[in-house]
Coordinates of C-alpha atoms and ligand atoms in Angstrom, one line a residue:
Chain J
M1 CA -62.1 17.4 39.7
A2 CA -59.2 17.7 42.1
A3 CA -59.1 21.5 41.6
S4 CA -62.6 22.1 43.0
A5 CA -61.9 19.6 45.8
N6 CA -58.8 21.7 46.7
M7 CA -60.8 24.9 46.7
A8 CA -63.3 23.5 49.2
R9 CA -60.5 22.5 51.6
N10 CA -60.0 24.8 54.5
T11 CA -56.4 24.0 55.3
E12 CA -53.5 23.7 52.9
P13 CA -52.9 20.2 51.7
E14 CA -49.9 18.1 52.8
T15 CA -48.1 16.5 49.9
V16 CA -47.6 12.8 50.2
E17 CA -44.5 11.5 48.4
D18 CA -45.5 9.5 45.3
P19 CA -42.6 8.0 43.2
D20 CA -44.8 7.6 40.1
G21 CA -46.1 11.1 40.5
R22 CA -42.7 12.5 40.8
A23 CA -41.5 10.7 37.7
R24 CA -44.4 12.1 35.8
F25 CA -43.8 15.6 37.1
D26 CA -40.1 15.4 36.1
E27 CA -41.1 14.3 32.7
L28 CA -43.6 17.1 32.3
I29 CA -40.9 19.7 33.3
A30 CA -38.3 18.1 31.1
A31 CA -40.6 18.2 28.1
D32 CA -41.6 21.8 28.9
Q33 CA -45.2 20.8 29.3
R34 CA -47.9 22.0 31.6
V35 CA -48.5 20.8 35.2
E36 CA -52.2 20.7 36.0
P37 CA -54.0 20.8 39.4
T38 CA -54.7 17.1 39.2
D39 CA -51.0 16.2 38.7
W40 CA -48.8 15.3 41.6
M41 CA -46.3 18.0 42.4
P42 CA -43.4 18.4 44.9
E43 CA -44.3 20.4 48.0
A44 CA -41.6 23.0 47.3
Y45 CA -43.0 23.6 43.8
R46 CA -46.5 24.1 45.1
K47 CA -45.3 26.4 47.9
T48 CA -43.2 28.5 45.4
L49 CA -46.2 28.9 43.1
V50 CA -48.6 29.7 45.9
R51 CA -46.2 32.4 47.1
Q52 CA -45.7 33.8 43.7
V53 CA -49.3 33.7 42.4
S54 CA -50.8 35.0 45.6
Q55 CA -48.2 37.8 45.8
H56 CA -49.1 38.6 42.2
A57 CA -52.8 38.7 43.1
H58 CA -52.1 40.9 46.1
S59 CA -50.1 43.3 43.9
E60 CA -53.0 43.7 41.4
I61 CA -55.4 44.5 44.3
I62 CA -53.1 46.9 46.2
G63 CA -52.2 48.3 42.8
M64 CA -55.8 49.6 42.4
Q65 CA -55.2 52.2 45.1
P66 CA -52.5 54.5 43.6
E67 CA -54.6 54.9 40.4
G68 CA -58.0 54.8 42.1
N69 CA -56.7 57.9 43.8
W70 CA -57.4 59.9 40.6
I71 CA -60.7 58.5 39.4
T72 CA -62.7 61.3 41.0
R73 CA -60.4 64.0 39.7
A74 CA -59.5 62.8 36.2
P75 CA -59.4 65.9 34.0
S76 CA -61.6 64.7 31.2
L77 CA -64.6 62.3 31.0
K78 CA -62.8 60.2 28.5
R79 CA -59.7 59.8 30.7
K80 CA -62.0 59.2 33.7
A81 CA -63.7 56.3 31.8
I82 CA -60.4 54.8 30.7
L83 CA -58.9 55.0 34.2
M84 CA -62.0 53.5 35.8
A85 CA -61.9 50.6 33.3
K86 CA -58.2 50.1 34.0
V87 CA -58.5 50.0 37.8
Q88 CA -61.4 47.6 37.4
D89 CA -59.3 45.4 35.1
E90 CA -56.8 45.2 37.9
A91 CA -59.5 43.9 40.2
G92 CA -60.3 41.3 37.6
H93 CA -56.6 40.3 37.4
G94 CA -56.6 39.9 41.1
L95 CA -59.6 37.6 40.9
Y96 CA -58.2 35.4 38.2
L97 CA -55.0 35.0 40.1
Y98 CA -56.7 34.2 43.4
S99 CA -58.6 31.5 41.5
A100 CA -55.3 30.1 40.0
A101 CA -53.8 30.1 43.5
Q102 CA -56.8 28.3 44.9
T103 CA -56.2 25.4 42.5
L104 CA -53.0 24.8 44.5
G105 CA -55.1 24.3 47.6
T106 CA -54.8 27.6 49.4
P107 CA -58.2 29.1 50.3
R108 CA -58.8 32.7 49.3
D109 CA -59.7 33.7 52.8
K110 CA -56.3 32.7 54.0
M111 CA -54.6 34.7 51.2
T112 CA -56.8 37.8 52.2
E113 CA -55.9 37.2 55.8
D114 CA -52.2 37.1 55.0
L115 CA -52.4 40.3 53.0
I116 CA -54.2 42.4 55.5
S117 CA -52.2 41.2 58.4
G118 CA -49.1 42.4 56.6
K119 CA -47.7 38.8 56.4
A120 CA -47.9 38.5 52.6
K121 CA -45.8 40.6 50.2
Y122 CA -46.9 42.5 47.2
S123 CA -45.0 44.5 44.6
S124 CA -43.2 47.4 46.3
I125 CA -43.9 49.6 43.4
F126 CA -47.4 50.3 44.8
N127 CA -46.0 51.8 47.9
Y128 CA -45.1 54.9 46.1
P129 CA -47.7 57.7 46.1
T130 CA -49.4 59.3 43.1
P131 CA -49.4 63.1 43.8
T132 CA -50.0 64.2 40.2
W133 CA -52.2 63.2 37.3
A134 CA -49.1 62.5 35.2
D135 CA -48.5 59.6 37.6
M136 CA -51.4 57.9 35.8
G137 CA -49.3 58.1 32.7
S138 CA -46.1 56.9 34.3
I139 CA -47.8 54.0 36.0
G140 CA -49.3 52.8 32.8
W141 CA -46.2 53.3 30.7
L142 CA -43.5 52.2 33.1
V143 CA -45.2 50.1 35.8
D144 CA -47.6 48.2 33.4
G145 CA -44.7 48.2 30.9
A146 CA -42.4 46.5 33.4
A147 CA -45.2 44.1 34.4
I148 CA -45.6 43.1 30.7
C149 CA -41.8 42.3 30.4
N150 CA -42.1 40.2 33.6
Q151 CA -45.4 38.5 32.6
V152 CA -45.1 37.7 29.0
P153 CA -42.7 34.8 29.8
L154 CA -45.1 33.7 32.5
C155 CA -47.6 32.9 29.8
R156 CA -45.4 29.8 29.3
A157 CA -45.0 29.0 33.0
S158 CA -45.2 25.3 33.8
Y159 CA -48.2 25.5 36.0
G160 CA -51.3 25.5 33.7
P161 CA -53.8 27.6 35.6
Y162 CA -51.2 30.3 36.2
A163 CA -50.0 30.4 32.6
R164 CA -53.6 30.6 31.3
A165 CA -54.4 33.5 33.7
M166 CA -51.3 35.3 32.5
V167 CA -52.4 35.0 28.9
R168 CA -55.6 36.8 29.7
I169 CA -53.9 39.4 31.9
C170 CA -51.1 40.2 29.5
K171 CA -53.6 41.3 26.8
E172 CA -55.1 43.8 29.1
E173 CA -51.7 45.0 30.4
S174 CA -50.6 46.0 27.0
F175 CA -53.7 48.2 26.6
H176 CA -52.8 49.7 29.9
Q177 CA -49.3 50.5 28.8
R178 CA -50.5 52.1 25.6
Q179 CA -53.0 54.2 27.5
G180 CA -50.3 55.3 29.9
F181 CA -48.0 56.2 27.0
E182 CA -50.9 58.2 25.5
I183 CA -51.5 60.2 28.7
L184 CA -47.8 61.1 28.8
L185 CA -47.6 62.0 25.1
H186 CA -50.6 64.3 25.5
L187 CA -49.0 66.0 28.5
S188 CA -45.6 66.2 27.0
R189 CA -47.0 67.9 23.9
G190 CA -49.4 70.1 25.9
T191 CA -48.9 73.3 27.9
K192 CA -45.6 74.0 29.6
E193 CA -47.1 73.1 32.9
Q194 CA -48.3 69.8 31.5
H195 CA -44.9 68.9 30.0
A196 CA -43.2 69.7 33.3
M197 CA -45.8 67.5 35.2
A198 CA -45.0 64.6 32.9
Q199 CA -41.2 65.0 33.2
E200 CA -41.4 65.3 37.0
S201 CA -43.5 62.2 37.2
V202 CA -41.2 60.1 34.9
N203 CA -38.3 61.2 37.0
R204 CA -39.9 59.7 40.1
W205 CA -41.1 56.4 38.6
Y206 CA -38.1 55.4 36.5
A207 CA -35.9 53.8 39.1
P208 CA -38.7 52.2 41.1
A209 CA -40.0 50.7 37.8
L210 CA -36.5 49.2 37.1
M211 CA -36.5 47.7 40.5
M212 CA -39.7 45.8 39.8
F213 CA -37.6 43.1 38.2
G214 CA -36.1 42.3 41.6
P215 CA -32.6 42.4 42.9
P216 CA -29.6 41.8 40.7
D217 CA -29.1 38.1 39.7
A218 CA -26.2 37.8 42.1
D219 CA -28.5 38.6 45.0
S220 CA -31.6 36.7 43.9
P221 CA -31.5 33.3 45.8
N222 CA -34.8 31.8 44.6
S223 CA -34.3 32.4 40.9
A224 CA -32.3 29.3 40.0
Q225 CA -34.9 26.8 41.3
S226 CA -37.8 28.7 39.7
M227 CA -35.9 28.6 36.4
A228 CA -35.3 24.9 36.7
W229 CA -39.1 24.4 37.2
N230 CA -39.9 26.5 34.1
I231 CA -41.8 29.0 36.3
K232 CA -39.2 31.7 35.6
R233 CA -37.7 31.9 32.1
F234 CA -35.3 34.8 32.2
S235 CA -33.2 36.2 35.0
N236 CA -34.0 39.5 36.7
D237 CA -31.2 41.3 35.0
E238 CA -32.1 40.0 31.6
L239 CA -35.7 41.2 32.0
R240 CA -34.5 44.6 33.3
Q241 CA -32.3 45.0 30.2
R242 CA -35.1 44.1 28.0
F243 CA -37.3 46.8 29.7
V244 CA -34.6 49.5 29.4
D245 CA -34.1 48.6 25.7
M246 CA -37.9 49.1 25.2
I247 CA -38.4 52.4 27.1
V248 CA -35.4 54.4 25.9
P249 CA -36.6 54.7 22.3
Q250 CA -40.2 55.3 23.6
S251 CA -39.0 58.1 25.9
E252 CA -37.6 59.8 22.8
V253 CA -40.9 59.6 21.1
L254 CA -42.5 61.1 24.2
G255 CA -40.0 63.9 24.2
L256 CA -39.2 63.2 27.8
T257 CA -35.9 62.3 29.4
L258 CA -35.0 59.4 31.7
P259 CA -33.3 60.4 34.9
D260 CA -30.1 58.4 34.3
P261 CA -27.1 60.1 32.7
D262 CA -25.4 56.8 32.1
I263 CA -28.0 55.6 29.6
K264 CA -26.1 55.1 26.3
W265 CA -26.4 52.7 23.4
N266 CA -23.7 50.0 23.5
E267 CA -23.0 48.9 20.0
E268 CA -21.0 45.9 21.1
R269 CA -23.6 44.5 23.4
G270 CA -26.5 45.6 21.2
H271 CA -28.2 47.0 24.3
Y272 CA -28.5 50.2 26.2
D273 CA -26.1 50.6 29.2
F274 CA -27.6 52.2 32.2
G275 CA -26.5 53.3 35.7
E276 CA -26.5 51.6 39.1
L277 CA -29.7 51.6 41.0
D278 CA -30.0 52.6 44.6
W279 CA -30.9 49.2 46.1
D280 CA -30.8 50.5 49.7
E281 CA -33.9 52.4 48.8
F282 CA -35.5 49.3 47.3
Y283 CA -34.9 47.3 50.5
E284 CA -36.2 50.1 52.6
V285 CA -39.5 50.1 50.7
L286 CA -39.6 46.3 50.7
K287 CA -39.2 46.3 54.5
G288 CA -42.3 48.4 54.8
R289 CA -40.7 51.7 55.1
G290 CA -41.8 53.0 51.7
P291 CA -43.7 56.2 51.5
A292 CA -47.2 54.6 51.3
N293 CA -46.9 51.0 52.7
A294 CA -48.9 51.8 55.8
I295 CA -51.6 53.7 53.9
R296 CA -52.1 50.9 51.3
L297 CA -52.4 48.2 53.9
E298 CA -54.6 50.3 56.1
R299 CA -57.0 51.0 53.3
R300 CA -57.3 47.3 52.3
R301 CA -57.8 46.3 55.9
T302 CA -60.5 49.0 56.4
A303 CA -62.4 48.0 53.3
H304 CA -62.2 44.4 54.4
E305 CA -63.3 45.0 58.0
E306 CA -66.0 47.5 57.1
G307 CA -67.3 45.1 54.5
A308 CA -67.6 42.2 57.0
W309 CA -71.3 42.8 57.8
V310 CA -72.1 42.8 54.1
R311 CA -70.4 39.5 53.5
E312 CA -72.1 38.0 56.6
A313 CA -75.4 39.2 55.3
A314 CA -74.8 37.6 51.9
A315 CA -73.8 34.3 53.5
A316 CA -76.9 34.4 55.8
Y317 CA -79.2 35.1 52.9
A318 CA -77.7 32.3 50.8
E319 CA -78.2 29.9 53.7
R320 CA -81.8 31.1 54.1
R321 CA -82.4 30.5 50.4
R322 CA -80.9 27.1 50.6
Q323 CA -83.1 26.1 53.5
Q324 CA -86.1 27.4 51.7
S325 CA -85.4 25.4 48.6
E326 CA -84.8 22.3 50.7
K327 CA -88.1 22.8 52.4
A328 CA -89.8 23.3 49.0
Q329 CA -88.3 20.1 47.7
A330 CA -89.3 18.1 50.8
A331 CA -92.9 19.3 50.5
Chain H
M1 CA -73.1 36.9 43.7
S2 CA -74.5 36.8 40.2
D3 CA -72.1 35.9 37.3
Q4 CA -72.8 39.3 35.8
S5 CA -70.6 40.8 38.5
F6 CA -67.7 39.7 36.3
R7 CA -69.0 41.3 33.2
I8 CA -66.4 43.9 32.1
S9 CA -67.5 46.6 29.7
A10 CA -65.4 49.2 28.1
G11 CA -67.7 51.9 29.4
E12 CA -69.1 52.6 26.0
A13 CA -66.2 55.0 25.4
L14 CA -66.9 55.4 21.7
T15 CA -70.5 56.4 21.8
A16 CA -69.8 60.0 22.9
E17 CA -67.2 60.5 20.1
K18 CA -69.6 59.2 17.5
I19 CA -72.3 61.6 18.6
T20 CA -69.8 64.5 18.4
E21 CA -68.7 63.3 15.0
A22 CA -72.2 63.1 13.6
G23 CA -72.6 66.7 14.8
E24 CA -76.3 66.8 14.7
K25 CA -77.2 69.9 16.6
P26 CA -80.2 69.6 19.0
S27 CA -82.6 72.4 19.8
E28 CA -81.8 74.3 22.9
A29 CA -84.8 72.7 24.7
V30 CA -83.7 69.1 23.8
A31 CA -80.1 70.0 24.8
T32 CA -81.3 71.3 28.2
Y33 CA -83.3 68.0 28.7
A34 CA -80.2 65.9 27.7
V35 CA -78.1 67.8 30.2
R36 CA -80.5 66.8 33.0
L37 CA -80.2 63.1 32.1
G38 CA -76.5 63.4 31.6
D39 CA -76.0 65.1 34.9
D40 CA -77.9 62.4 36.7
A41 CA -75.6 59.8 35.2
L42 CA -72.4 61.8 35.7
I43 CA -72.9 62.6 39.3
L44 CA -74.0 59.1 40.1
A45 CA -70.8 57.8 38.3
Q46 CA -68.7 60.2 40.3
R47 CA -70.2 58.9 43.6
L48 CA -69.9 55.2 42.6
G49 CA -66.3 55.7 41.4
W50 CA -65.3 56.3 45.0
W51 CA -66.1 52.6 45.9
I52 CA -63.5 51.2 43.6
A53 CA -60.9 49.6 45.9
R54 CA -63.1 50.2 48.9
A55 CA -66.0 47.7 48.3
P56 CA -66.9 44.9 50.8
E57 CA -65.5 42.3 48.5
L58 CA -63.5 42.3 45.3
E59 CA -66.4 41.1 43.2
E60 CA -68.2 44.3 44.3
D61 CA -65.3 46.5 43.3
V62 CA -65.8 45.0 39.9
A63 CA -69.6 45.3 39.9
L64 CA -69.8 48.8 41.3
G65 CA -67.0 49.8 38.9
N66 CA -69.1 48.4 36.0
I67 CA -72.1 50.3 37.0
A68 CA -70.1 53.5 37.4
L69 CA -68.6 53.0 34.0
D70 CA -72.0 52.4 32.4
Q71 CA -73.3 55.5 34.0
L72 CA -70.3 57.5 32.9
G73 CA -70.8 56.2 29.3
H74 CA -74.5 57.4 29.3
A75 CA -73.4 60.7 30.8
R76 CA -70.9 61.2 28.0
S77 CA -73.4 60.4 25.4
F78 CA -76.1 62.8 26.7
L79 CA -73.6 65.6 27.4
S80 CA -71.7 65.3 24.1
Y81 CA -75.1 65.6 22.3
A82 CA -76.3 68.5 24.4
A83 CA -72.9 70.3 24.0
L84 CA -73.4 70.5 20.2
A85 CA -76.3 73.0 20.8
W86 CA -73.9 75.5 22.2
G87 CA -70.8 74.7 20.2
K88 CA -69.2 73.1 23.3
T89 CA -67.8 69.7 24.4
E90 CA -68.8 67.2 27.0
D91 CA -65.8 68.4 29.1
D92 CA -66.9 72.0 28.9
L93 CA -70.2 70.9 30.4
A94 CA -68.7 68.6 33.0
Y95 CA -65.8 70.7 34.2
F96 CA -66.6 74.3 33.5
R97 CA -70.1 74.7 34.8
D98 CA -70.8 76.0 38.3
E99 CA -73.0 74.4 40.9
P100 CA -76.3 76.1 39.9
E101 CA -75.8 75.1 36.3
F102 CA -75.9 71.4 37.1
T103 CA -79.5 70.0 36.8
N104 CA -79.2 66.5 38.2
L105 CA -81.7 65.1 40.7
Q106 CA -80.7 65.6 44.2
I107 CA -80.7 61.9 45.0
V108 CA -77.6 61.1 42.9
E109 CA -75.5 63.6 44.8
Q110 CA -76.4 62.1 48.2
P111 CA -73.3 60.8 49.9
N112 CA -72.4 57.1 49.6
G113 CA -72.8 56.4 53.3
D114 CA -72.4 52.8 54.1
F115 CA -72.9 50.0 51.5
A116 CA -76.6 49.8 52.4
A117 CA -77.1 53.5 51.7
T118 CA -75.3 53.2 48.4
I119 CA -77.5 50.2 47.5
A120 CA -80.6 52.1 48.5
R121 CA -79.7 55.0 46.2
Q122 CA -78.8 52.6 43.4
F123 CA -82.0 50.7 43.8
I124 CA -84.1 53.9 43.5
V125 CA -82.2 55.4 40.7
S126 CA -81.9 52.2 38.6
Y127 CA -85.6 51.6 38.7
Y128 CA -86.2 55.2 37.8
Q129 CA -83.8 55.2 35.0
F130 CA -85.1 51.9 33.7
E131 CA -88.6 53.2 33.5
L132 CA -87.4 56.4 31.9
Y133 CA -85.1 54.9 29.3
R134 CA -87.6 52.2 28.4
R135 CA -89.9 55.0 27.2
L136 CA -87.3 57.3 25.8
V137 CA -86.4 54.5 23.3
D138 CA -89.6 55.7 21.5
S139 CA -88.5 59.4 21.6
T140 CA -89.1 61.3 18.3
N141 CA -85.6 62.6 18.8
A142 CA -83.5 59.8 17.1
T143 CA -80.3 60.6 19.1
L144 CA -82.0 60.5 22.5
A145 CA -83.8 57.3 21.4
A146 CA -80.5 55.7 20.4
I147 CA -78.7 56.6 23.7
A148 CA -81.7 55.2 25.6
A149 CA -81.7 52.0 23.7
K150 CA -78.1 51.3 24.7
A151 CA -78.6 52.5 28.3
V152 CA -81.8 50.6 29.1
K153 CA -80.0 47.3 28.7
E154 CA -77.3 48.3 31.0
V155 CA -79.6 49.9 33.6
D156 CA -81.6 46.6 33.6
Y157 CA -78.5 44.9 35.0
H158 CA -78.0 47.7 37.5
R159 CA -81.6 47.1 38.6
D160 CA -81.0 43.5 39.1
H161 CA -77.7 44.1 41.0
A162 CA -79.4 46.5 43.4
T163 CA -82.4 44.2 43.8
Q164 CA -80.2 41.3 44.8
W165 CA -78.5 43.3 47.4
V166 CA -81.7 44.8 48.8
L167 CA -82.9 41.2 49.4
R168 CA -79.6 40.0 50.8
L169 CA -79.2 43.0 53.2
A170 CA -82.8 43.1 54.2
L171 CA -83.1 39.4 54.9
G172 CA -79.5 38.6 55.8
T173 CA -78.5 39.5 59.4
E174 CA -80.1 41.7 62.0
E175 CA -77.4 44.3 61.4
S176 CA -77.7 44.3 57.6
R177 CA -81.5 44.6 57.9
R178 CA -81.1 47.6 60.3
R179 CA -78.7 49.3 57.9
M180 CA -80.8 48.6 54.8
I181 CA -83.8 50.2 56.5
A182 CA -81.7 53.2 57.5
G183 CA -80.3 53.5 54.0
L184 CA -83.7 53.5 52.5
G185 CA -84.8 56.1 55.1
V186 CA -82.0 58.4 54.1
M187 CA -82.6 58.1 50.3
W188 CA -86.4 57.9 50.1
P189 CA -87.1 61.6 50.7
Y190 CA -85.5 62.3 47.4
V191 CA -87.9 60.0 45.4
D192 CA -90.6 62.6 45.1
E193 CA -88.5 65.0 43.1
M194 CA -87.8 62.4 40.4
F195 CA -91.4 62.5 39.2
R196 CA -92.1 66.2 38.9
D197 CA -93.0 67.6 35.5
D198 CA -92.1 71.1 34.4
D199 CA -92.5 73.5 31.5
L200 CA -89.4 72.1 29.7
V201 CA -90.5 68.5 29.5
E202 CA -94.0 69.5 28.7
S203 CA -92.8 71.6 25.8
L204 CA -90.8 68.7 24.4
G205 CA -93.8 66.5 23.7
D206 CA -92.9 63.1 22.4
A207 CA -89.2 63.9 22.3
A208 CA -89.1 63.5 26.1
V209 CA -90.7 61.4 28.8
L210 CA -93.0 63.1 31.3
P211 CA -91.5 62.2 34.8
S212 CA -95.0 61.9 36.3
S213 CA -95.8 59.1 33.8
L214 CA -93.2 56.9 35.4
R215 CA -94.4 57.0 39.0
E216 CA -97.1 54.3 38.8
D217 CA -94.7 51.7 37.4
F218 CA -91.9 52.7 39.6
D219 CA -94.1 52.3 42.7
A220 CA -95.4 48.9 41.5
V221 CA -92.0 47.4 40.7
T222 CA -90.1 48.8 43.7
G223 CA -93.0 48.0 45.9
A224 CA -92.9 44.3 44.9
V225 CA -89.2 44.1 45.7
L226 CA -89.6 45.8 49.0
A227 CA -92.4 43.4 49.9
E228 CA -90.3 40.4 49.0
A229 CA -87.6 41.9 51.2
E230 CA -90.2 42.3 54.0
L231 CA -89.6 46.1 54.0
E232 CA -92.1 49.0 54.2
V233 CA -92.0 51.8 51.7
P234 CA -90.5 54.6 53.8
E235 CA -92.9 57.4 54.6
G236 CA -92.7 60.8 56.0
F237 CA -90.2 63.6 55.2
V238 CA -90.1 64.7 51.5
A239 CA -87.1 66.6 50.4
R240 CA -87.9 70.0 48.8
G241 CA -85.9 69.1 45.6
G242 CA -85.2 71.5 42.9
G243 CA -82.2 69.8 41.3
R244 CA -83.7 70.4 37.8
E245 CA -83.5 74.1 38.5
G246 CA -80.0 73.9 39.8
I247 CA -80.7 73.8 43.5
H248 CA -78.5 71.3 45.3
T249 CA -78.0 69.8 48.7
E250 CA -74.9 70.9 50.6
F251 CA -73.1 67.7 49.6
F252 CA -72.9 68.8 46.0
G253 CA -70.3 71.6 46.2
P254 CA -67.5 69.4 47.5
L255 CA -68.4 66.7 45.0
I256 CA -67.9 69.0 41.9
A257 CA -65.0 70.8 43.5
E258 CA -63.1 67.5 43.6
M259 CA -64.3 66.5 40.1
Q260 CA -63.3 69.8 38.5
V261 CA -60.1 70.7 40.4
L262 CA -57.5 69.6 37.9
A263 CA -59.3 70.6 34.7
R264 CA -59.9 74.1 36.1
A265 CA -56.3 74.4 37.2
H266 CA -55.3 74.1 33.5
P267 CA -58.2 75.8 31.6
E268 CA -56.1 75.9 28.4
A269 CA -55.1 72.3 28.4
T270 CA -56.4 69.2 26.7
W271 CA -55.8 65.8 28.2
Ligands
FE2_401 FE1 -52.9 44.0 36.2
FE2_402 FE1 -52.4 46.9 34.4

């Protein structure tokens, strides 16, 4: 199978132009069908996907940290168990996505290298800190919620392994969102201090969550091509609107407010209006000047470097076993 | 890496609730015994949870997370059951007891150290728990037997995971071997305490398992793995122990301070 051949490769493949392959690729896209690892694909399509899928994988992995921060301090055993399972799910998502990216010929080691060297990007949202327990609620409700809005359309992305990984991931993300909502609901209806904790946290996460959809359409240069390739289905602004329409009624159920005085139902549009976002702040965080960029990367780098001797031991042991079984077969 | 590293469990989150719902009140002696086993699992889960997002590879984040979740699930079951004896909840026991009221074995509170030390601790505790739960399945106390029946299957996997890593680290590279030996050296002094009987377990008869009865099998099975790993059973210093009486090593205070900090800041709250 070409997929496994790709995985074994140490360098990224060079795409050779193939007119029949291109015709077939164009047909698949036109018919809104799936492109599989064995199909010929244009180099730019492959590169776009590798970038997107690996960034997505990195986000899952870095995203473990802000919530992992509260595993040892979760205020009830039930919440501790749910949080542990959630953070572990995110590790699983990272693993599925790295596998999907590998089918495009990029080895996992290279992706890891790019992440810890700071070369690869991941979602800026994880560069915000989690000072309170209520942040476990806000992340689930708003961050996993925004991720769902982004990711449900990706279940129909044209690249098969990516789309299939997304189906699996979306199911778990909707659990995460419900759990986050539940945390906030409990806090909001709890003591005065708990309610205040929830409101303060939602105030901090609201705008960064809206920015997860990326810059406004006018400033989003790569979107058009991705839409033509059926990788992206809706524009950034469309998805952002969908998200706002979802969370406004939910915030009312929660008994919490959203920190935007301009939120108002617009009868004519059939959508909620909302205020301008501070995109300067977004670009600051994107450039690595967010409150926790350095901490997140340092933590990943340290885990990777301090684990090197373990991975070397596992490799050496596997080699030893291989030699033993060869010897046994020869005898 | 075994395929099982990818197994994702829900942490048996429902078991504890079911026990609470059933509301079958244990005797104070049974409850005190259940607290011991619950504390072992809880404190181990607390230690293991630290590794999530810090493990040597992503597959290990998942595997150690799984083991922590299983342990937390067992802890919740034992503590929920015990709590019924005193009209309390699992959270009352986990968050509002002070250090001397915890009766876990001292080995589970030992710091994670490096990956080899964590594996050494996990190796010892998993084999101990497996031998214990394997017998507790036949307890005359139906709830303890049911908790053990679920736990023994999961601990069997923990045992396998730890064994694989003991072999890999001991026979991998020079450095990993050195670290594995050091890790076992740090943890082995706490083995002795695990097998001490006392009045409580003796008074419980067939409802409980006598710790001393586990020793022979523990030595045999761990001995076989260590032999395969070309390692000696560590000898020498034996820790004084006393975890079952609420005596802890100095690592324990900070551990529960961190675990309890938020719950204690809001004693009236539910979460
Ligand atoms: Fe995820
Ligand atoms: Fe998630």
